[in-house]
Coordinates of C-alpha atoms in Angstrom, one line a residue:
Chain I
M1 CA -6.8 -28.4 2.1
G2 CA -8.4 -26.1 4.7
E3 CA -8.7 -22.4 4.2
R4 CA -5.3 -20.9 4.0
I5 CA -3.8 -17.5 3.3
I6 CA -0.1 -17.4 2.4
V7 CA 1.8 -14.3 3.2
A8 CA 4.9 -14.3 1.0
G9 CA 7.6 -12.3 2.8
A10 CA 8.4 -12.2 6.5
S11 CA 9.6 -8.6 7.1
L12 CA 7.5 -5.8 8.6
G13 CA 5.0 -6.1 5.7
G14 CA 4.5 -9.8 6.2
L15 CA 4.0 -9.4 10.0
R16 CA 1.6 -6.5 9.6
A17 CA -0.3 -8.4 6.9
A18 CA -0.7 -11.4 9.1
E19 CA -1.9 -9.3 12.0
Q20 CA -4.4 -7.3 9.9
L21 CA -5.8 -10.6 8.4
R22 CA -6.7 -11.6 12.0
S23 CA -8.1 -8.1 12.7
A24 CA -10.2 -8.4 9.5
G25 CA -11.7 -11.6 10.9
W26 CA -9.7 -14.3 9.0
D27 CA -9.7 -17.3 11.3
G28 CA -8.3 -19.8 8.8
E29 CA -4.7 -20.8 8.4
I30 CA -2.1 -18.1 7.9
T31 CA 1.4 -19.2 6.7
V32 CA 4.1 -16.6 6.4
V33 CA 7.0 -17.7 4.2
G34 CA 10.3 -15.7 4.5
E35 CA 13.6 -16.0 2.9
E36 CA 15.7 -14.7 5.8
A37 CA 16.2 -17.0 8.8
H38 CA 15.3 -14.1 11.3
P39 CA 11.8 -13.3 12.5
P40 CA 10.5 -9.8 11.4
Y41 CA 12.8 -7.1 12.6
N42 CA 13.1 -3.3 12.4
R43 CA 15.4 -2.0 9.6
P44 CA 15.9 1.8 10.2
P45 CA 18.5 1.3 13.0
L46 CA 20.6 -0.9 10.6
S47 CA 22.2 2.2 9.0
K48 CA 22.5 4.0 12.3
E49 CA 22.5 2.5 15.8
V50 CA 23.2 -1.1 14.8
L51 CA 25.8 -0.1 12.2
A52 CA 27.6 2.0 14.9
A53 CA 27.4 -0.5 17.8
P54 CA 25.6 -3.8 17.2
G55 CA 26.8 -5.8 20.2
T56 CA 26.6 -9.5 19.5
P57 CA 24.4 -10.8 16.6
E58 CA 22.0 -12.1 19.2
E59 CA 21.8 -8.7 21.0
A60 CA 21.4 -6.9 17.7
L61 CA 18.5 -9.2 16.7
A62 CA 16.9 -9.0 20.1
S63 CA 16.9 -5.2 20.0
L64 CA 15.3 -5.2 16.5
T65 CA 12.7 -8.0 16.6
F66 CA 9.1 -6.8 16.4
R67 CA 6.7 -7.7 19.1
P68 CA 3.6 -9.1 17.3
K69 CA 0.1 -7.9 18.2
R70 CA -1.7 -9.9 20.8
N71 CA -4.4 -11.0 18.3
A72 CA -1.7 -12.4 15.9
T73 CA -2.2 -15.9 17.0
G74 CA -2.0 -19.2 15.2
I75 CA 0.4 -17.9 12.5
Q76 CA 2.8 -20.4 11.0
W77 CA 6.2 -19.1 10.2
R78 CA 8.3 -20.8 7.5
L79 CA 11.6 -18.8 7.8
G80 CA 14.7 -19.5 5.8
T81 CA 12.5 -20.6 2.9
R82 CA 12.7 -19.1 -0.6
I83 CA 9.7 -19.0 -2.9
T84 CA 10.8 -19.8 -6.5
G85 CA 7.6 -19.7 -8.4
S86 CA 3.8 -19.3 -8.4
N87 CA 0.7 -20.2 -10.3
L88 CA -1.9 -17.6 -9.1
A89 CA -4.7 -19.1 -11.2
A90 CA -4.2 -22.5 -9.6
G91 CA -3.6 -21.0 -6.1
T92 CA -0.1 -22.6 -5.6
L93 CA 3.4 -21.5 -4.7
T94 CA 6.6 -23.4 -5.3
L95 CA 9.4 -23.4 -2.7
E96 CA 13.0 -23.9 -3.5
D97 CA 13.0 -27.5 -2.4
G98 CA 10.2 -28.2 -4.9
E99 CA 7.4 -28.4 -2.3
E100 CA 4.1 -26.9 -3.5
L101 CA 1.9 -24.9 -1.1
G102 CA -1.8 -24.2 -1.9
F103 CA -3.7 -21.1 -0.9
N104 CA -7.1 -19.5 -1.0
G105 CA -5.5 -16.1 -0.6
L106 CA -2.1 -14.6 -1.2
V107 CA -0.3 -11.5 0.2
V108 CA 2.7 -10.5 -1.9
A109 CA 5.1 -8.9 0.6
T110 CA 8.5 -10.0 -0.7
G111 CA 9.9 -6.4 -0.7
L112 CA 13.1 -5.2 -2.3
R113 CA 16.7 -6.0 -2.6
P114 CA 19.5 -3.5 -3.1
R115 CA 20.4 -2.6 -6.7
R116 CA 24.2 -3.1 -7.4
V117 CA 26.5 -0.8 -9.2
Q118 CA 26.9 -1.9 -12.8
A119 CA 30.7 -1.3 -13.2
P120 CA 33.4 -3.8 -14.1
G121 CA 35.9 -4.9 -11.4
P122 CA 36.1 -7.3 -8.5
L123 CA 33.0 -8.0 -6.4
A124 CA 34.7 -8.8 -3.1
G125 CA 35.0 -5.9 -0.7
R126 CA 31.8 -4.3 -1.9
F127 CA 29.0 -4.0 0.7
I128 CA 25.3 -3.4 0.6
L129 CA 22.9 -2.6 3.5
R130 CA 19.5 -4.1 3.6
T131 CA 19.5 -6.9 6.2
L132 CA 20.8 -7.4 9.7
D133 CA 23.5 -9.7 8.3
D134 CA 24.6 -6.9 5.9
A135 CA 24.8 -4.4 8.8
L136 CA 26.9 -6.8 10.9
A137 CA 29.3 -7.5 8.1
L138 CA 29.7 -3.8 7.2
H139 CA 30.2 -2.8 10.9
A140 CA 33.1 -5.2 11.2
A141 CA 34.8 -3.4 8.3
L142 CA 34.2 0.1 9.6
V143 CA 37.4 0.4 11.7
P144 CA 38.8 3.8 12.6
G145 CA 40.9 5.2 9.8
A146 CA 39.4 2.9 7.2
R147 CA 38.9 4.7 3.8
V148 CA 35.3 4.2 3.0
S149 CA 33.6 5.1 -0.3
V150 CA 29.8 5.2 -0.2
I151 CA 28.2 5.1 -3.6
G152 CA 24.8 6.8 -3.7
S153 CA 23.4 9.7 -1.7
G154 CA 19.8 8.6 -0.9
F155 CA 18.8 7.9 2.7
I156 CA 20.9 4.7 3.1
G157 CA 23.9 6.3 1.5
C158 CA 23.9 9.5 3.6
E159 CA 23.1 7.7 6.9
T160 CA 25.8 5.1 6.2
A161 CA 28.3 7.8 5.4
A162 CA 27.4 9.7 8.6
T163 CA 27.7 6.6 10.7
A164 CA 31.0 5.6 9.2
A165 CA 32.4 9.1 9.8
S166 CA 31.2 9.0 13.4
L167 CA 33.2 5.7 13.8
G168 CA 36.4 7.5 12.7
C169 CA 36.5 6.3 9.1
E170 CA 37.7 8.6 6.3
V171 CA 34.5 8.8 4.2
T172 CA 33.9 9.8 0.6
L173 CA 30.3 10.1 -0.6
V174 CA 29.9 9.6 -4.4
E175 CA 26.7 11.4 -4.8
G176 CA 25.7 10.3 -8.3
R177 CA 23.4 12.3 -10.6
T178 CA 21.6 14.1 -7.7
G179 CA 22.7 15.6 -4.4
P180 CA 22.2 14.2 -1.0
M181 CA 18.6 13.0 -0.6
E182 CA 17.7 15.5 -3.4
R183 CA 14.8 13.6 -4.8
P184 CA 12.7 13.5 -1.6
L185 CA 14.0 16.9 -0.2
G186 CA 14.5 19.1 -3.2
S187 CA 17.7 21.0 -4.2
A188 CA 17.7 23.7 -1.5
L189 CA 17.5 21.3 1.5
S190 CA 19.8 18.8 -0.3
R191 CA 22.5 21.5 -0.3
G192 CA 21.9 21.9 3.5
V193 CA 22.3 18.2 4.0
R194 CA 25.6 18.3 2.0
A195 CA 26.8 21.0 4.3
L196 CA 25.9 18.8 7.3
L197 CA 28.0 16.0 5.8
T198 CA 31.0 18.0 4.7
G199 CA 31.0 19.9 8.1
R200 CA 31.8 16.5 9.7
G201 CA 34.6 15.8 7.3
I202 CA 32.8 13.7 4.6
D203 CA 34.2 14.3 1.1
C204 CA 31.2 14.7 -1.1
R205 CA 31.8 14.2 -4.8
R206 CA 29.0 15.8 -6.9
G207 CA 27.7 14.8 -10.2
V208 CA 29.9 11.7 -10.6
S209 CA 29.4 8.0 -10.8
V210 CA 31.6 4.9 -10.6
I211 CA 32.8 3.6 -14.0
R212 CA 35.2 0.9 -12.8
Y213 CA 36.3 -0.8 -9.6
R214 CA 40.0 -1.4 -9.1
G215 CA 41.8 -4.3 -7.5
T216 CA 42.4 -7.9 -8.5
E217 CA 40.8 -10.2 -5.9
S218 CA 39.2 -7.6 -3.7
C219 CA 38.1 -4.1 -4.4
T220 CA 40.8 -1.6 -3.5
G221 CA 39.4 1.6 -5.1
L222 CA 37.3 3.1 -7.7
E223 CA 37.5 5.2 -10.8
L224 CA 34.9 8.0 -11.2
S225 CA 33.3 9.3 -14.3
D226 CA 35.4 12.5 -14.0
G227 CA 38.6 10.5 -14.1
T228 CA 39.4 10.7 -10.4
L229 CA 40.8 7.6 -8.7
L230 CA 39.8 6.9 -5.1
H231 CA 41.5 4.4 -2.8
A232 CA 39.0 2.5 -0.7
D233 CA 39.4 -0.1 2.0
V234 CA 35.6 -0.4 2.1
V235 CA 33.0 0.3 -0.6
V236 CA 29.3 0.6 0.2
E237 CA 26.8 0.5 -2.7
A238 CA 23.6 2.3 -1.8
V239 CA 22.1 3.0 -5.3
G240 CA 18.5 2.1 -4.8
S241 CA 16.6 -1.2 -4.9
M242 CA 14.8 -3.7 -7.1
A243 CA 11.6 -5.4 -6.3
N244 CA 11.7 -9.2 -5.6
T245 CA 9.1 -10.2 -8.2
E246 CA 10.8 -13.0 -10.1
W247 CA 8.7 -15.7 -8.4
L248 CA 5.6 -14.0 -9.8
E249 CA 6.6 -14.3 -13.4
G250 CA 4.4 -16.2 -15.8
N251 CA 1.1 -14.9 -14.2
D252 CA 0.4 -12.1 -16.7
L253 CA 1.1 -9.4 -14.2
D254 CA 2.7 -6.0 -14.8
L255 CA 6.0 -6.4 -13.0
G256 CA 7.8 -3.4 -14.6
D257 CA 8.5 -1.8 -11.1
G258 CA 7.1 -3.8 -8.3
V259 CA 3.6 -5.3 -8.6
E260 CA 0.9 -3.1 -10.0
C261 CA -2.2 -2.8 -7.7
D262 CA -5.4 -0.9 -7.5
R263 CA -6.2 1.4 -4.6
H264 CA -7.4 -1.6 -2.5
L265 CA -3.9 -3.2 -3.0
R266 CA -5.4 -5.9 -5.1
V267 CA -2.8 -7.2 -7.6
L268 CA -3.8 -6.4 -11.2
T269 CA -3.3 -8.4 -14.4
A270 CA -1.4 -6.7 -17.2
A271 CA -4.9 -5.9 -18.6
G272 CA -5.8 -4.1 -15.4
Q273 CA -8.2 -6.6 -13.8
P274 CA -7.8 -7.8 -10.1
V275 CA -6.3 -11.2 -9.8
P276 CA -8.8 -13.1 -7.5
G277 CA -7.5 -13.5 -4.0
V278 CA -4.2 -11.8 -4.4
V279 CA -3.1 -8.5 -2.7
A280 CA 0.3 -6.8 -2.2
V281 CA 1.8 -5.1 0.8
G282 CA 4.8 -2.9 1.5
D283 CA 7.4 -1.4 -0.8
I284 CA 6.8 -4.0 -3.5
A285 CA 3.3 -2.6 -4.2
R286 CA 2.8 0.0 -6.9
Y287 CA -0.5 1.6 -6.1
P288 CA -2.4 4.8 -7.1
D289 CA -1.6 8.1 -5.2
V290 CA -5.2 8.9 -4.3
R291 CA -4.2 12.0 -2.4
N292 CA -2.5 13.8 -5.3
A293 CA -4.1 12.1 -8.3
L294 CA -0.7 10.9 -9.5
P295 CA 0.1 7.7 -11.3
A296 CA 0.6 4.5 -9.3
R297 CA 4.0 4.4 -7.6
R298 CA 5.9 2.4 -5.0
V299 CA 6.5 4.0 -1.6
E300 CA 9.7 2.9 0.2
H301 CA 9.0 4.4 3.6
W302 CA 9.0 2.7 6.9
A303 CA 5.2 3.3 7.5
T304 CA 4.3 1.8 4.1
P305 CA 4.0 -1.9 5.2
S306 CA 1.7 -1.0 8.1
D307 CA -0.4 1.5 5.9
T308 CA -0.8 -0.9 3.0
A309 CA -1.5 -4.0 5.3
K310 CA -4.5 -2.2 6.8
I311 CA -6.0 -1.8 3.3
A312 CA -4.9 -5.0 1.7
A313 CA -5.9 -7.5 4.4
P314 CA -9.6 -6.6 4.7
A315 CA -9.8 -6.4 0.8
L316 CA -8.3 -9.9 0.6
V317 CA -10.7 -11.3 3.3
A318 CA -13.6 -9.7 1.5
A319 CA -12.6 -11.1 -1.8
I320 CA -12.3 -14.7 -0.4
N321 CA -15.8 -14.2 1.1
G322 CA -17.1 -13.0 -2.3
L323 CA -17.7 -9.5 -1.1
P324 CA -16.6 -6.1 -2.6
P325 CA -13.8 -4.3 -0.8
A326 CA -14.6 -1.5 1.7
E327 CA -13.7 2.1 0.8
A328 CA -9.9 2.3 0.9
A329 CA -8.0 4.7 3.1
A330 CA -5.5 7.2 1.6
P331 CA -2.4 7.0 3.7
L332 CA -0.3 10.1 4.1
P333 CA 3.3 9.1 3.3
T334 CA 5.8 10.0 6.0
F335 CA 9.6 9.5 6.3
W336 CA 12.4 10.5 8.6
T337 CA 16.2 10.3 8.7
D338 CA 18.8 11.3 11.2
I339 CA 22.1 12.8 10.0
F340 CA 24.6 13.6 12.8
G341 CA 21.9 14.2 15.3
T342 CA 19.7 16.3 13.0
R343 CA 16.3 14.7 12.4
I344 CA 14.7 15.3 9.0
N345 CA 11.0 14.6 8.8
G346 CA 9.0 14.3 5.5
I347 CA 5.3 14.4 5.2
G348 CA 3.3 13.8 2.0
S349 CA 4.8 13.6 -1.4
P350 CA 7.5 16.3 -1.6
A351 CA 9.2 14.5 -4.5
H352 CA 6.2 15.3 -6.7
A353 CA 6.3 19.0 -6.1
R354 CA 6.7 21.6 -8.8
E355 CA 7.5 24.5 -6.5
T356 CA 9.2 24.8 -3.1
R357 CA 8.9 27.6 -0.5
V358 CA 10.7 28.2 2.8
L359 CA 8.1 28.0 5.6
E360 CA 10.6 28.8 8.4
G361 CA 14.3 28.8 9.0
N362 CA 17.1 28.5 6.4
P363 CA 17.6 25.4 4.3
A364 CA 21.3 26.0 4.3
H365 CA 21.4 25.3 8.0
P366 CA 19.0 22.4 8.7
Q367 CA 20.5 21.7 12.1
A368 CA 19.2 25.2 13.2
G369 CA 15.6 24.3 12.3
V370 CA 14.0 24.6 8.9
A371 CA 10.7 23.7 7.3
M372 CA 10.1 23.6 3.5
G373 CA 6.7 23.5 1.8
Y374 CA 6.3 21.5 -1.4
Y375 CA 3.6 22.7 -3.8
R376 CA 1.8 21.3 -6.9
D377 CA -0.6 23.6 -8.7
N378 CA -0.5 25.9 -5.6
T379 CA -1.6 23.0 -3.3
L380 CA 0.7 22.1 -0.4
I381 CA 1.4 18.4 -1.1
G382 CA 4.3 17.9 1.3
V383 CA 6.4 19.4 4.1
V384 CA 10.0 18.5 5.1
N385 CA 11.2 19.9 8.4
A386 CA 14.6 19.4 10.0
G387 CA 16.1 20.2 13.4
L388 CA 12.7 21.1 14.8
P389 CA 10.9 19.6 17.9
A390 CA 8.3 16.8 17.1
S391 CA 5.5 19.2 18.1
R392 CA 6.4 21.3 15.0
N393 CA 6.3 18.1 12.9
L394 CA 2.7 17.5 14.1
H395 CA 1.8 21.1 13.2
Y396 CA 3.1 20.7 9.6
R397 CA 1.5 17.3 9.2
Q398 CA -1.9 18.9 9.9
L399 CA -1.2 21.7 7.3
V400 CA -0.6 19.0 4.7
L401 CA -3.7 17.1 5.7
D402 CA -5.8 20.2 5.6
A403 CA -4.4 21.2 2.2
G404 CA -4.8 17.7 0.7
V405 CA -7.2 17.0 -2.0
L406 CA -8.6 13.4 -2.1
V407 CA -9.5 12.2 -5.5
T408 CA -11.9 9.2 -5.2
T409 CA -12.7 8.1 -8.7
Chain L
M1 CA -8.5 0.7 32.6
A2 CA -5.4 -0.4 30.6
Q3 CA -1.9 0.5 31.4
I4 CA 1.2 1.3 29.3
T5 CA 4.7 2.3 29.8
V6 CA 7.2 4.0 27.5
D7 CA 10.9 3.0 27.7
R8 CA 12.5 6.4 27.9
K9 CA 15.9 4.9 27.0
L10 CA 14.4 3.8 23.7
C11 CA 12.1 6.7 23.1
D12 CA 13.5 9.1 20.5
N13 CA 10.6 11.6 20.5
H14 CA 9.5 10.9 17.0
G15 CA 5.9 11.8 17.9
Q16 CA 4.2 9.2 15.8
C17 CA 2.3 7.9 18.9
A18 CA 0.7 11.4 19.3
I19 CA -0.7 11.2 15.8
A20 CA -2.1 7.7 16.4
S21 CA -3.5 8.2 19.9
P22 CA -3.6 11.9 20.8
K23 CA -5.7 11.4 24.0
V24 CA -2.9 9.3 25.5
F25 CA 0.3 10.7 23.9
S26 CA 1.3 14.3 23.2
M27 CA 4.5 16.2 22.5
N28 CA 5.4 19.3 24.5
D29 CA 6.8 22.5 23.0
E30 CA 10.3 21.2 23.3
G31 CA 9.3 18.1 21.4
I32 CA 9.4 15.7 24.4
L33 CA 6.8 13.0 24.8
K34 CA 4.2 13.2 27.5
Y35 CA 1.7 10.3 28.0
E36 CA -1.0 8.9 30.3
E37 CA 0.1 5.6 32.0
T38 CA -3.5 4.5 32.4
F39 CA -6.3 5.0 29.9
D40 CA -9.8 3.8 29.2
D41 CA -10.1 0.4 27.5
A42 CA -12.1 2.1 24.7
L43 CA -8.8 3.6 23.5
L44 CA -7.0 0.2 23.3
D45 CA -7.3 0.1 19.5
E46 CA -5.6 3.4 19.0
V47 CA -3.0 2.8 21.6
E48 CA -2.2 -0.5 19.8
E49 CA -1.9 1.6 16.6
A50 CA 0.5 3.9 18.5
I51 CA 2.6 0.9 19.5
D52 CA 2.7 -0.2 15.9
V53 CA 3.8 3.2 14.5
C54 CA 6.6 3.8 17.0
P55 CA 9.7 3.6 14.9
V56 CA 11.8 2.4 17.9
Q57 CA 9.1 0.1 19.5
A58 CA 9.4 1.9 22.8
I59 CA 5.7 1.5 24.0
F60 CA 4.8 -1.5 26.1
V61 CA 1.4 -2.7 27.4
K62 CA 1.5 -3.5 31.1
D63 CA -0.2 -6.7 32.0

C-alpha cells in the first residue's frame, strides 16, 4: 500500500480536511468516504431557503454543493459508502460490504445525526432535518394550512417553525425545558425570540415535552407533558443530535460525547494519550476550549469544520512524518441564525456565561437592534447581536477578541 | 493581480469575508458589502479564506 490518508465523512468537515491536508503538504493518497450519495454541500439553507423553495432536487443540490479549493486535487471520493468498523492500531477501516481499507492517517469527520424523541407511538409522519433529502421530504409536507408541530426550540427547531409559518402552515413550537435558543442566547434574548415567533402566529408551548404520539399507522398528533393534546399533520423533531461514533468502538477511545481530542485535534485514548495518526474534525470533535479554560466540548457551529480542519490536518501530517504538531490556533466560535428576516449573530461562548448585560438596544425587541454581552468572572466571553448591520457585528467581534484570555498550558 | 467577483444575488451581507480579508472586503455603516475586484496576488491566501468562510458561497475567483 502507498501512503494514504482516509477522511471518514464527506460533509463540509471532510472536504475542508482534504483541502487542508494538501495545504499542509500531503501529496500521498487522500480517500474521502461518505455515507450520503451527494458530494459535500452547505447545510444552513436546509432549514431556510431550501425548505421554503427547493426547486427540483437537482437544482437544490446544485445551489448547495461546495466548490473545492483549487489545490484540492487528486482526492478520491467514495460516496454512498458506510463505514462499519475500524482498527486504529492496525490502520484499517471496514466498509459495509466487508471491504477493508488501510491507512497511514485517519481524519474522523463523520459528524452528527439528529436525536429522536423517545416517546411511544407511530414513527411514520415524524420528520427530522439534517440532510438535503430530509429537507426535500419535509418541504413536500409543508403545504398551506397544514398543522405542523415542531418539537425542540434550538436553532433548527426555531428556523423550521419560522419557515413553516412563512409557507402558510399552522405552527406549534413545543419548546421543551428551555425557551427558544435559550442555551446559546440566554433567557432575556430568548424571550425576545419567542416574541418574534409568536408575533408571526407561531403557538409557542413553554416548559412542556412530548410524552406520547397519537395515531395508528401514521402520527396524527401528540400528547404533551401538561396533558394537552395537539393535532398535527406534520411533526418535526429537532431535539439535538448524537455523534456518529459507533464505527470507532473497540479502540479504547472516550466516545461519551463525540470523540475526545487534545488541542491539536489529535484523537485521545481513554487514558488521554494521542492515538498515532488519528485526528478529528468538525462537530464530532470534543476539544479543549483554549480561550476560556473550560473543559473539552463539541462545537456545532457552521465554522467549526473549517476551523478544526486547519488545526487537525497539519497535526496529522506532522505525526505521520514523525514531527511534533505546530502551536494550535484557538478559533473564536461564531454562529448565526435568521428568524423572519432578523439575523442573530453569536460570537465567542455565550452559553458559558455567568452574567449577561445589555450592550445596546432592548432584548425584548431583537428586530429593532440589540447586543448582549456575556461575561464570566467579569471577562467578556461572548456577544450576541440581533437586527444590527454586519459592521456592528465586526465591532463586537473585536471586543470579544480584545477581552479574550488565551490559556496555553 | 487576481480578480474576484461577488454574486450580489447570493450575498447576504454576513461580513465573514471582511474578517478573513479586510484589505479586499469591508462592510459599510449600513452593513452592505464593499470589495475590491482586483487585488495583489500576495493576498490570494486570505481571499481564499474569505471564499471558504462565506456562508452562502457568493465569492468567485475570475480566471
